[in-house]
Amino acid sequence: MKRNLIILAGAIVLTVAAAALLVNIFERKQEGKQAFYRVVEITDEIEDPAIWGKNFPYQYESYLKSSDMTRTKYGGSEAFPHVPTSKDPRTVTSVQKLDQDPRLRIMWNGYAFSKDFREERGHAYMLLDQELTERQEVVKQPGACLNCHASTYLLYKKLGDGDLTKGFHEMNKIPYKEVVQMAKHPVSCIDCHDAKDMSLRVTRPAFIEGIKAFKATQGITEYDVNKMASRQEMRTYVCAQCHVEYYFKGDGKTLTYPWAKGIKVENMLAYYDEIKFKDWIHKDTGANVLKAQHPEFELFSQGTHARAGVACTDCHMPYQRVGAMKVTDHWVRSPLLNINRACQTCHNVSEKELFDRATTIQDRHHKLRDTAFDALIDLINALKPYKDVDLVKNPNKDLEAARNFQRHAQFMFDFVEAENSTGFHAPQESARIFGDSIDNSRKGIMAVNRYKDSLKK
Amino acid sequence: MNLKNAPGIVVIILIGILIGLGAYSFIYAKGYSYLSDDPKACINCHIMQANYDSWSKSGHQYVAKCNDCHLPHGNIAAKYAVKALNGFNHGWAFTFQNFHEPIQIKDLNRKVALQSCLNCHQPMVQAMDIGAHKGTEDDVKNCLHCHRGVGHGQ
């Protein structure tokens, strides 16, 4: 009797297991057959990612994860407690980088960034964090800022009566505080995907113009990114719509990428020098200086991964397996948090080995950054006693040269400092730029000394 | 009918269902295909689709199928032991979805694959003294170190 019961229990367990296995095989077979189900009709007018997410639940689910706060050794963010105020109701935010490295305040003295510069958080926070930064208190920002801090595709269409470029120019001019009321979402599906067939597309007029100017330097005329780029190129270009160096041109505050001479740091610096552009006059030195933004695309383009044909998406949004389906991970994050899928698809080496390689690069980069930063601060300090010297009234070649060296040293340093990879996107290029920056700081100090000597005579 | 025999009858019915369900699952999942040499058997569980696709465009497709490289040669018992072990591991991992993606070859299978290279290419490479070093993890004199994409890329 007892033995019968044991056999009965065994038979029940085995039958259930066999049925569960059958159902599992059935599910996988179904997943293998059809990658997505059209639950709702998605049109070019739907901005809300939650609606797109009904048809693409796995992509949407991973997209939502960009609200997670995870950090790596040098980048990323972790929840940092924030005492809510009437102006800023956040209870958590990311760490204040100005407190971590006070040299940043000196470099940006006189500019809004010296008031607030926090660690960047995931895409989910792009709109919120820009609205609430204390920089908004210091300067009146133009609507142009919104180009990369919100889903703007429909906003362009609305402001331009269906014409994207017209809407773009309209939006740039409107004060930020006004236009931000019209923005509903951070970057979402519609900004990179065509609603018709989910293919990738570039929606930012600033990039369309920028890449056209850059391609012209390579002898390619009338480049139309949405028609001429390959799919693999698009997997970089959709990111490069925002992860670039830029400035606001003229009274229209047109968001412009300074690529007409090329996308290396000295090409962009030459561009800015030619048009005599400055972001602000440095408070400690009187130099006309520039603030580099976040030139991920430009620096990455100088690296070995770009040379090998790797796209941003390959490492930051690698394929993941969901059952029998292959899905692009829309949780955009550091590959260091996802080495298996981000790196090991190509690199047949252990996770630890890959992590150690990346860490070695970043450690060396960070050390060199410190050296270059110290050199720049030395130059700023050397220039400080002469900040009130008006070079229009009292022209002096040495002091002018010294201020110009600061402009160059500072842009080069900031270019690599502001770039989001701690040197990894192009280690040798980053080191070369730091080297050039140090050289400019050194030459600047020599020029100050010459000026100082001339005063004694 | 005696009530005392009820559990016995239920057991018999259940065993019947179990056998029927098992047999149906086996046929539905194309279990029999694993007894063959057909490379399509390897994409039953979808994970190998990319490997299958690239193999079907590689030079090796004309001379070698999955089993020719990934199972031991010569000893039929060893062949089916490795096949059963791999099949079980793959089935387990795919059913419970707990595996690294991209999947990584295990030590045993690396050794098997290296030995398979030699099975065909021995006459060509015997002067290279691979035999003394074959199959070790840190061994640079290892066919796959340089030729890991020959059968199928990623």
GROMACS .gro file of C-alpha atoms in nm, chain A:
model
  457
    1MET     CA    1   0.000   0.000   0.000
    2LYS     CA    2   0.272   0.242   0.109
    3ARG     CA    3   0.482   0.137  -0.189
    4ASN     CA    4   0.185   0.200  -0.417
    5LEU     CA    5   0.153   0.551  -0.280
    6ILE     CA    6   0.518   0.623  -0.347
    7ILE     CA    7   0.479   0.501  -0.704
    8LEU     CA    8   0.165   0.711  -0.735
    9ALA     CA    9   0.344   1.024  -0.611
   10GLY     CA   10   0.635   0.954  -0.845
   11ALA     CA   11   0.405   0.906  -1.142
   12ILE     CA   12   0.223   1.230  -1.062
   13VAL     CA   13   0.546   1.428  -1.035
   14LEU     CA   14   0.683   1.282  -1.357
   15THR     CA   15   0.359   1.344  -1.546
   16VAL     CA   16   0.347   1.705  -1.431
   17ALA     CA   17   0.713   1.749  -1.525
   18ALA     CA   18   0.655   1.597  -1.870
   19ALA     CA   19   0.357   1.826  -1.927
   20ALA     CA   20   0.553   2.131  -1.810
   21LEU     CA   21   0.837   2.041  -2.045
   22LEU     CA   22   0.594   2.003  -2.333
   23VAL     CA   23   0.442   2.343  -2.264
   24ASN     CA   24   0.789   2.497  -2.238
   25ILE     CA   25   0.894   2.350  -2.573
   26PHE     CA   26   0.568   2.477  -2.723
   27GLU     CA   27   0.632   2.830  -2.592
   28ARG     CA   28   0.987   2.838  -2.726
   29LYS     CA   29   0.868   2.716  -3.064
   30GLN     CA   30   0.611   2.993  -3.079
   31GLU     CA   31   0.871   3.254  -2.978
   32GLY     CA   32   1.106   3.123  -3.243
   33LYS     CA   33   0.839   3.164  -3.510
   34GLN     CA   34   0.724   3.517  -3.438
   35ALA     CA   35   0.938   3.793  -3.293
   36PHE     CA   36   0.663   4.038  -3.215
   37TYR     CA   37   0.287   4.072  -3.191
   38ARG     CA   38   0.104   4.376  -3.316
   39VAL     CA   39  -0.125   4.461  -3.029
   40VAL     CA   40  -0.178   4.826  -3.112
   41GLU     CA   41  -0.134   5.031  -3.426
   42ILE     CA   42   0.171   5.257  -3.390
   43THR     CA   43   0.175   5.571  -3.597
   44ASP     CA   44   0.417   5.857  -3.646
   45GLU     CA   45   0.206   6.060  -3.400
   46ILE     CA   46   0.250   5.842  -3.094
   47GLU     CA   47   0.514   5.970  -2.854
   48ASP     CA   48   0.431   5.775  -2.539
   49PRO     CA   49   0.681   5.486  -2.519
   50ALA     CA   50   0.432   5.284  -2.313
   51ILE     CA   51   0.214   5.247  -2.622
   52TRP     CA   52   0.505   5.133  -2.838
   53GLY     CA   53   0.588   4.902  -2.548
   54LYS     CA   54   0.264   4.712  -2.599
   55ASN     CA   55   0.399   4.577  -2.925
   56PHE     CA   56   0.756   4.550  -2.802
   57PRO     CA   57   0.730   4.457  -2.434
   58TYR     CA   58   1.086   4.326  -2.395
   59GLN     CA   59   1.246   4.633  -2.550
   60TYR     CA   60   1.022   4.858  -2.343
   61GLU     CA   61   1.092   4.668  -2.023
   62SER     CA   62   1.466   4.710  -2.067
   63TYR     CA   63   1.422   5.076  -2.168
   64LEU     CA   64   1.252   5.139  -1.834
   65LYS     CA   65   1.556   5.005  -1.654
   66SER     CA   66   1.755   5.314  -1.748
   67SER     CA   67   1.608   5.461  -1.431
   68ASP     CA   68   1.832   5.225  -1.230
   69MET     CA   69   2.125   5.400  -1.070
   70THR     CA   70   2.438   5.191  -1.098
   71ARG     CA   71   2.792   5.309  -1.107
   72THR     CA   72   3.127   5.183  -1.226
   73LYS     CA   73   3.465   5.281  -1.086
   74TYR     CA   74   3.479   5.612  -1.273
   75GLY     CA   75   3.133   5.672  -1.416
   76GLY     CA   76   2.763   5.609  -1.378
   77SER     CA   77   2.564   5.720  -1.080
   78GLU     CA   78   2.432   5.595  -0.752
   79ALA     CA   79   2.147   5.733  -0.550
   80PHE     CA   80   2.278   6.029  -0.353
   81PRO     CA   81   2.046   6.172  -0.087
   82HIS     CA   82   1.914   6.519  -0.162
   83VAL     CA   83   1.721   6.740   0.074
   84PRO     CA   84   1.414   6.854  -0.121
   85THR     CA   85   1.369   7.228  -0.161
   86SER     CA   86   1.084   7.426  -0.312
   87LYS     CA   87   1.283   7.456  -0.635
   88ASP     CA   88   1.419   7.103  -0.643
   89PRO     CA   89   1.188   6.835  -0.500
   90ARG     CA   90   1.426   6.544  -0.569
   91THR     CA   91   1.494   6.320  -0.269
   92VAL     CA   92   1.780   6.145  -0.447
   93THR     CA   93   2.010   6.265  -0.718
   94SER     CA   94   2.366   6.189  -0.821
   95VAL     CA   95   2.687   6.303  -0.662
   96GLN     CA   96   2.811   6.663  -0.706
   97LYS     CA   97   3.128   6.633  -0.911
   98LEU     CA   98   3.235   6.988  -0.822
   99ASP     CA   99   3.280   6.875  -0.463
  100GLN     CA  100   3.468   6.563  -0.565
  101ASP     CA  101   3.718   6.765  -0.767
  102PRO     CA  102   3.720   7.137  -0.678
  103ARG     CA  103   3.957   7.206  -0.970
  104LEU     CA  104   3.645   7.190  -1.190
  105ARG     CA  105   3.516   7.507  -1.021
  106ILE     CA  106   3.841   7.684  -1.107
  107MET     CA  107   3.837   7.568  -1.469
  108TRP     CA  108   3.478   7.683  -1.517
  109ASN     CA  109   3.496   7.997  -1.304
  110GLY     CA  110   3.247   8.251  -1.435
  111TYR     CA  111   3.036   7.988  -1.611
  112ALA     CA  112   2.715   7.817  -1.499
  113PHE     CA  113   2.887   7.479  -1.482
  114SER     CA  114   3.090   7.601  -1.184
  115LYS     CA  115   2.762   7.614  -0.988
  116ASP     CA  116   2.630   7.265  -1.050
  117PHE     CA  117   2.782   6.967  -1.226
  118ARG     CA  118   2.655   6.632  -1.113
  119GLU     CA  119   2.736   6.282  -1.228
  120GLU     CA  120   2.520   6.196  -1.530
  121ARG     CA  121   2.232   5.959  -1.467
  122GLY     CA  122   2.054   5.720  -1.705
  123HIS     CA  123   1.837   5.828  -1.998
  124ALA     CA  124   1.528   5.819  -1.778
  125TYR     CA  125   1.650   6.130  -1.593
  126MET     CA  126   1.762   6.341  -1.888
  127LEU     CA  127   1.464   6.572  -1.880
  128LEU     CA  128   1.416   6.595  -1.504
  129ASP     CA  129   1.783   6.649  -1.421
  130GLN     CA  130   1.818   6.929  -1.672
  131GLU     CA  131   1.506   7.105  -1.554
  132LEU     CA  132   1.628   7.096  -1.196
  133THR     CA  133   1.996   7.173  -1.232
  134GLU     CA  134   2.105   7.485  -1.045
  135ARG     CA  135   2.257   7.607  -1.371
  136GLN     CA  136   1.903   7.708  -1.464
  137GLU     CA  137   1.915   7.959  -1.178
  138VAL     CA  138   2.233   8.120  -1.309
  139VAL     CA  139   2.163   8.162  -1.678
  140LYS     CA  140   1.862   8.186  -1.902
  141GLN     CA  141   1.887   7.874  -2.116
  142PRO     CA  142   1.750   7.866  -2.471
  143GLY     CA  143   1.507   7.605  -2.597
  144ALA     CA  144   1.797   7.459  -2.795
  145CYS     CA  145   1.897   7.264  -2.481
  146LEU     CA  146   1.586   7.055  -2.517
  147ASN     CA  147   1.706   6.900  -2.845
  148CYS     CA  148   1.884   6.633  -2.649
  149HIS     CA  149   1.698   6.631  -2.321
  150ALA     CA  150   1.353   6.529  -2.434
  151SER     CA  151   1.162   6.342  -2.698
  152THR     CA  152   1.132   6.627  -2.947
  153TYR     CA  153   1.025   6.462  -3.272
  154LEU     CA  154   0.657   6.548  -3.231
  155LEU     CA  155   0.743   6.886  -3.082
  156TYR     CA  156   0.942   6.973  -3.396
  157LYS     CA  157   0.649   6.865  -3.611
  158LYS     CA  158   0.408   7.070  -3.402
  159LEU     CA  159   0.620   7.386  -3.397
  160GLY     CA  160   0.706   7.356  -3.767
  161ASP     CA  161   0.360   7.262  -3.895
  162GLY     CA  162   0.487   6.920  -3.998
  163ASP     CA  163   0.831   7.042  -4.107
  164LEU     CA  164   1.098   6.898  -3.877
  165THR     CA  165   1.371   7.149  -3.962
  166LYS     CA  166   1.140   7.447  -3.932
  167GLY     CA  167   1.019   7.323  -3.594
  168PHE     CA  168   1.381   7.273  -3.486
  169HIS     CA  169   1.464   7.638  -3.560
  170GLU     CA  170   1.148   7.754  -3.384
  171MET     CA  171   1.227   7.550  -3.074
  172ASN     CA  172   1.588   7.672  -3.045
  173LYS     CA  173   1.476   8.031  -2.998
  174ILE     CA  174   1.199   7.982  -2.741
  175PRO     CA  175   1.324   8.021  -2.380
  176TYR     CA  176   1.392   7.684  -2.219
  177LYS     CA  177   1.151   7.735  -1.930
  178GLU     CA  178   0.871   7.789  -2.179
  179VAL     CA  179   0.943   7.509  -2.420
  180VAL     CA  180   1.011   7.251  -2.151
  181GLN     CA  181   0.643   7.273  -2.058
  182MET     CA  182   0.565   7.125  -2.397
  183ALA     CA  183   0.796   6.826  -2.353
  184LYS     CA  184   0.642   6.512  -2.210
  185HIS     CA  185   0.903   6.237  -2.223
  186PRO     CA  186   1.276   6.180  -2.213
  187VAL     CA  187   1.418   6.033  -2.536
  188SER     CA  188   1.181   5.761  -2.649
  189CYS     CA  189   1.113   5.511  -2.926
  190ILE     CA  190   0.998   5.767  -3.182
  191ASP     CA  191   1.326   5.959  -3.166
  192CYS     CA  192   1.526   5.671  -3.316
  193HIS     CA  193   1.268   5.444  -3.482
  194ASP     CA  194   1.040   5.481  -3.779
  195ALA     CA  195   0.690   5.390  -3.662
  196LYS     CA  196   0.619   5.226  -3.997
  197ASP     CA  197   0.875   4.945  -3.981
  198MET     CA  198   1.088   5.011  -3.670
  199SER     CA  199   1.393   5.087  -3.885
  200LEU     CA  200   1.644   5.331  -3.739
  201ARG     CA  201   1.624   5.693  -3.840
  202VAL     CA  202   1.789   6.022  -3.753
  203THR     CA  203   1.537   6.281  -3.634
  204ARG     CA  204   1.768   6.560  -3.516
  205PRO     CA  205   1.825   6.831  -3.781
  206ALA     CA  206   2.145   6.936  -3.602
  207PHE     CA  207   2.298   6.594  -3.669
  208ILE     CA  208   2.171   6.583  -4.027
  209GLU     CA  209   2.355   6.912  -4.092
  210GLY     CA  210   2.659   6.821  -3.882
  211ILE     CA  211   2.725   6.486  -4.047
  212LYS     CA  212   2.672   6.646  -4.388
  213ALA     CA  213   2.943   6.902  -4.308
  214PHE     CA  214   3.176   6.631  -4.178
  215LYS     CA  215   3.124   6.405  -4.480
  216ALA     CA  216   3.201   6.703  -4.703
  217THR     CA  217   3.549   6.716  -4.547
  218GLN     CA  218   3.593   6.361  -4.675
  219GLY     CA  219   3.484   6.456  -5.024
  220ILE     CA  220   3.129   6.322  -4.992
  221THR     CA  221   2.892   6.595  -5.103
  222GLU     CA  222   2.524   6.633  -5.021
  223TYR     CA  223   2.529   6.352  -4.769
  224ASP     CA  224   2.179   6.252  -4.660
  225VAL     CA  225   2.218   6.041  -4.348
  226ASN     CA  226   1.872   5.887  -4.361
  227LYS     CA  227   1.925   5.765  -4.715
  228MET     CA  228   2.296   5.696  -4.738
  229ALA     CA  229   2.400   5.547  -4.404
  230SER     CA  230   2.423   5.169  -4.367
  231ARG     CA  231   2.232   4.994  -4.093
  232GLN     CA  232   2.551   4.943  -3.892
  233GLU     CA  233   2.635   5.314  -3.928
  234MET     CA  234   2.284   5.403  -3.814
  235ARG     CA  235   2.344   5.197  -3.501
  236THR     CA  236   2.603   5.463  -3.415
  237TYR     CA  237   2.442   5.770  -3.569
  238VAL     CA  238   2.119   5.749  -3.370
  239CYS     CA  239   2.333   5.786  -3.057
  240ALA     CA  240   2.554   6.051  -3.218
  241GLN     CA  241   2.250   6.274  -3.256
  242CYS     CA  242   2.321   6.385  -2.901
  243HIS     CA  243   2.650   6.239  -2.776
  244VAL     CA  244   2.864   6.502  -2.944
  245GLU     CA  245   3.037   6.840  -2.910
  246TYR     CA  246   2.813   7.136  -3.002
  247TYR     CA  247   2.745   7.506  -2.962
  248PHE     CA  248   2.451   7.740  -3.011
  249LYS     CA  249   2.506   7.945  -3.324
  250GLY     CA  250   2.395   8.307  -3.353
  251ASP     CA  251   2.084   8.479  -3.225
  252GLY     CA  252   1.864   8.189  -3.340
  253LYS     CA  253   2.057   7.973  -3.088
  254THR     CA  254   2.083   7.708  -3.358
  255LEU     CA  255   2.221   7.385  -3.216
  256THR     CA  256   2.532   7.328  -3.434
  257TYR     CA  257   2.802   7.062  -3.439
  258PRO     CA  258   3.145   7.216  -3.517
  259TRP     CA  259   3.244   6.951  -3.772
  260ALA     CA  260   3.308   7.157  -4.086
  261LYS     CA  261   3.685   7.098  -4.054
  262GLY     CA  262   3.662   6.744  -3.919
  263ILE     CA  263   3.578   6.573  -3.591
  264LYS     CA  264   3.917   6.554  -3.421
  265VAL     CA  265   3.967   6.788  -3.127
  266GLU     CA  266   4.206   7.020  -3.315
  267ASN     CA  267   3.963   7.037  -3.611
  268MET     CA  268   3.688   7.162  -3.382
  269LEU     CA  269   3.919   7.400  -3.200
  270ALA     CA  270   4.031   7.543  -3.536
  271TYR     CA  271   3.665   7.585  -3.627
  272TYR     CA  272   3.591   7.774  -3.305
  273ASP     CA  273   3.905   7.987  -3.347
  274GLU     CA  274   3.807   8.078  -3.701
  275ILE     CA  275   3.460   8.199  -3.604
  276LYS     CA  276   3.606   8.351  -3.282
  277PHE     CA  277   3.349   8.168  -3.072
  278LYS     CA  278   3.367   8.175  -2.694
  279ASP     CA  279   3.140   8.030  -2.429
  280TRP     CA  280   3.244   8.282  -2.167
  281ILE     CA  281   3.528   8.501  -2.040
  282HIS     CA  282   3.719   8.323  -1.766
  283LYS     CA  283   3.669   8.504  -1.436
  284ASP     CA  284   4.022   8.442  -1.307
  285THR     CA  285   4.217   8.516  -1.622
  286GLY     CA  286   4.012   8.716  -1.874
  287ALA     CA  287   4.068   8.449  -2.142
  288ASN     CA  288   3.799   8.370  -2.401
  289VAL     CA  289   3.733   8.008  -2.317
  290LEU     CA  290   3.521   7.718  -2.437
  291LYS     CA  291   3.326   7.449  -2.259
  292ALA     CA  292   3.351   7.108  -2.424
  293GLN     CA  293   3.027   6.913  -2.408
  294HIS     CA  294   3.028   6.532  -2.433
  295PRO     CA  295   3.200   6.429  -2.757
  296GLU     CA  296   3.148   6.053  -2.730
  297PHE     CA  297   3.092   6.011  -3.103
  298GLU     CA  298   3.396   6.213  -3.204
  299LEU     CA  299   3.636   6.045  -2.963
  300PHE     CA  300   3.498   5.696  -3.022
  301SER     CA  301   3.549   5.752  -3.395
  302GLN     CA  302   3.925   5.777  -3.330
  303GLY     CA  303   3.938   5.442  -3.150
  304THR     CA  304   4.005   5.085  -3.243
  305HIS     CA  305   3.646   4.971  -3.195
  306ALA     CA  306   3.518   5.224  -3.448
  307ARG     CA  307   3.793   5.116  -3.686
  308ALA     CA  308   3.675   4.757  -3.652
  309GLY     CA  309   3.321   4.855  -3.752
  310VAL     CA  310   3.171   4.825  -3.405
  311ALA     CA  311   2.869   5.048  -3.338
  312CYS     CA  312   2.765   5.216  -3.010
  313THR     CA  313   2.474   4.974  -2.993
  314ASP     CA  314   2.698   4.666  -3.007
  315CYS     CA  315   2.846   4.743  -2.665
  316HIS     CA  316   2.588   4.967  -2.496
  317MET     CA  317   2.274   4.787  -2.616
  318PRO     CA  318   2.393   4.432  -2.694
  319TYR     CA  319   2.155   4.158  -2.801
  320GLN     CA  320   1.996   3.960  -2.526
  321ARG     CA  321   1.809   3.634  -2.542
  322VAL     CA  322   1.451   3.628  -2.421
  323GLY     CA  323   1.341   3.268  -2.455
  324ALA     CA  324   1.395   3.186  -2.822
  325MET     CA  325   1.396   3.554  -2.922
  326LYS     CA  326   1.691   3.781  -2.983
  327VAL     CA  327   1.617   4.129  -2.851
  328THR     CA  328   1.822   4.448  -2.846
  329ASP     CA  329   1.875   4.547  -2.485
  330HIS     CA  330   1.731   4.898  -2.451
  331TRP     CA  331   1.884   4.944  -2.108
  332VAL     CA  332   2.160   5.171  -2.233
  333ARG     CA  333   2.449   5.144  -1.987
  334SER     CA  334   2.819   5.087  -1.936
  335PRO     CA  335   2.949   4.769  -2.098
  336LEU     CA  336   3.145   4.716  -1.776
  337LEU     CA  337   2.815   4.626  -1.611
  338ASN     CA  338   2.739   4.370  -1.880
  339ILE     CA  339   3.073   4.229  -1.995
  340ASN     CA  340   2.941   3.891  -2.100
  341ARG     CA  341   2.702   4.019  -2.362
  342ALA     CA  342   2.874   4.349  -2.440
  343CYS     CA  343   3.230   4.227  -2.488
  344GLN     CA  344   3.243   3.849  -2.508
  345THR     CA  345   3.044   3.829  -2.829
  346CYS     CA  346   3.369   3.934  -2.997
  347HIS     CA  347   3.638   3.881  -2.731
  348ASN     CA  348   3.703   3.519  -2.650
  349VAL     CA  349   3.859   3.599  -2.314
  350SER     CA  350   3.732   3.563  -1.958
  351GLU     CA  351   3.516   3.833  -1.802
  352LYS     CA  352   3.780   3.906  -1.543
  353GLU     CA  353   4.050   3.952  -1.806
  354LEU     CA  354   3.829   4.193  -2.003
  355PHE     CA  355   3.733   4.386  -1.691
  356ASP     CA  356   4.099   4.415  -1.591
  357ARG     CA  357   4.197   4.540  -1.937
  358ALA     CA  358   3.933   4.811  -1.931
  359THR     CA  359   4.021   4.906  -1.574
  360THR     CA  360   4.391   4.935  -1.662
  361ILE     CA  361   4.305   5.175  -1.944
  362GLN     CA  362   4.079   5.382  -1.721
  363ASP     CA  363   4.325   5.392  -1.430
  364ARG     CA  364   4.604   5.516  -1.657
  365HIS     CA  365   4.368   5.765  -1.816
  366HIS     CA  366   4.261   5.898  -1.479
  367LYS     CA  367   4.622   5.946  -1.371
  368LEU     CA  368   4.708   6.137  -1.687
  369ARG     CA  369   4.392   6.344  -1.643
  370ASP     CA  370   4.513   6.453  -1.302
  371THR     CA  371   4.851   6.559  -1.442
  372ALA     CA  372   4.691   6.757  -1.726
  373PHE     CA  373   4.441   6.915  -1.486
  374ASP     CA  374   4.717   7.028  -1.249
  375ALA     CA  375   4.907   7.181  -1.542
  376LEU     CA  376   4.596   7.373  -1.649
  377ILE     CA  377   4.530   7.502  -1.296
  378ASP     CA  378   4.896   7.612  -1.276
  379LEU     CA  379   4.846   7.815  -1.592
  380ILE     CA  380   4.524   7.969  -1.461
  381ASN     CA  381   4.700   8.063  -1.137
  382ALA     CA  382   4.993   8.211  -1.331
  383LEU     CA  383   4.752   8.425  -1.535
  384LYS     CA  384   4.547   8.537  -1.235
  385PRO     CA  385   4.745   8.853  -1.142
  386TYR     CA  386   4.689   8.991  -1.493
  387LYS     CA  387   4.320   8.920  -1.533
  388ASP     CA  388   4.224   9.289  -1.547
  389VAL     CA  389   4.473   9.378  -1.818
  390ASP     CA  390   4.268   9.499  -2.113
  391LEU     CA  391   4.443   9.375  -2.425
  392VAL     CA  392   4.246   9.611  -2.651
  393LYS     CA  393   4.377   9.916  -2.467
  394ASN     CA  394   4.720   9.770  -2.389
  395PRO     CA  395   4.802   9.515  -2.657
  396ASN     CA  396   5.065   9.260  -2.558
  397LYS     CA  397   5.156   8.957  -2.765
  398ASP     CA  398   5.280   8.743  -2.476
  399LEU     CA  399   4.975   8.790  -2.256
  400GLU     CA  400   4.747   8.738  -2.553
  401ALA     CA  401   4.933   8.418  -2.639
  402ALA     CA  402   4.912   8.300  -2.279
  403ARG     CA  403   4.535   8.348  -2.268
  404ASN     CA  404   4.504   8.171  -2.598
  405PHE     CA  405   4.711   7.880  -2.463
  406GLN     CA  406   4.465   7.860  -2.175
  407ARG     CA  407   4.174   7.849  -2.421
  408HIS     CA  408   4.338   7.562  -2.609
  409ALA     CA  409   4.471   7.370  -2.309
  410GLN     CA  410   4.134   7.399  -2.139
  411PHE     CA  411   3.927   7.289  -2.439
  412MET     CA  412   4.151   6.989  -2.499
  413PHE     CA  413   4.144   6.888  -2.135
  414ASP     CA  414   3.769   6.941  -2.101
  415PHE     CA  415   3.708   6.755  -2.428
  416VAL     CA  416   3.844   6.431  -2.284
  417GLU     CA  417   3.722   6.502  -1.931
  418ALA     CA  418   3.364   6.557  -2.046
  419GLU     CA  419   3.362   6.255  -2.271
  420ASN     CA  420   3.180   5.964  -2.106
  421SER     CA  421   3.420   5.671  -2.117
  422THR     CA  422   3.716   5.769  -1.898
  423GLY     CA  423   3.936   5.732  -2.203
  424PHE     CA  424   3.812   5.390  -2.308
  425HIS     CA  425   3.656   5.497  -2.638
  426ALA     CA  426   4.000   5.586  -2.777
  427PRO     CA  427   4.278   5.547  -2.519
  428GLN     CA  428   4.572   5.660  -2.730
  429GLU     CA  429   4.384   5.955  -2.877
  430SER     CA  430   4.277   6.062  -2.526
  431ALA     CA  431   4.638   6.041  -2.407
  432ARG     CA  432   4.756   6.239  -2.710
  433ILE     CA  433   4.500   6.511  -2.635
  434PHE     CA  434   4.601   6.528  -2.269
  435GLY     CA  435   4.964   6.550  -2.386
  436ASP     CA  436   4.874   6.840  -2.616
  437SER     CA  437   4.680   7.003  -2.334
  438ILE     CA  438   4.979   6.978  -2.099
  439ASP     CA  439   5.202   7.120  -2.374
  440ASN     CA  440   4.966   7.417  -2.416
  441SER     CA  441   4.959   7.477  -2.040
  442ARG     CA  442   5.339   7.464  -2.026
  443LYS     CA  443   5.376   7.704  -2.320
  444GLY     CA  444   5.114   7.927  -2.161
  445ILE     CA  445   5.313   7.949  -1.837
  446MET     CA  446   5.626   8.033  -2.038
  447ALA     CA  447   5.437   8.311  -2.216
  448VAL     CA  448   5.313   8.449  -1.882
  449ASN     CA  449   5.673   8.448  -1.757
  450ARG     CA  450   5.786   8.641  -2.064
  451TYR     CA  451   5.509   8.894  -1.999
  452LYS     CA  452   5.609   8.918  -1.634
  453ASP     CA  453   5.972   8.981  -1.732
  454SER     CA  454   5.871   9.251  -1.980
  455LEU     CA  455   5.690   9.437  -1.700
  456LYS     CA  456   6.010   9.452  -1.492
  457LYS     CA  457   6.205   9.625  -1.767
   0.00000   0.00000   0.00000
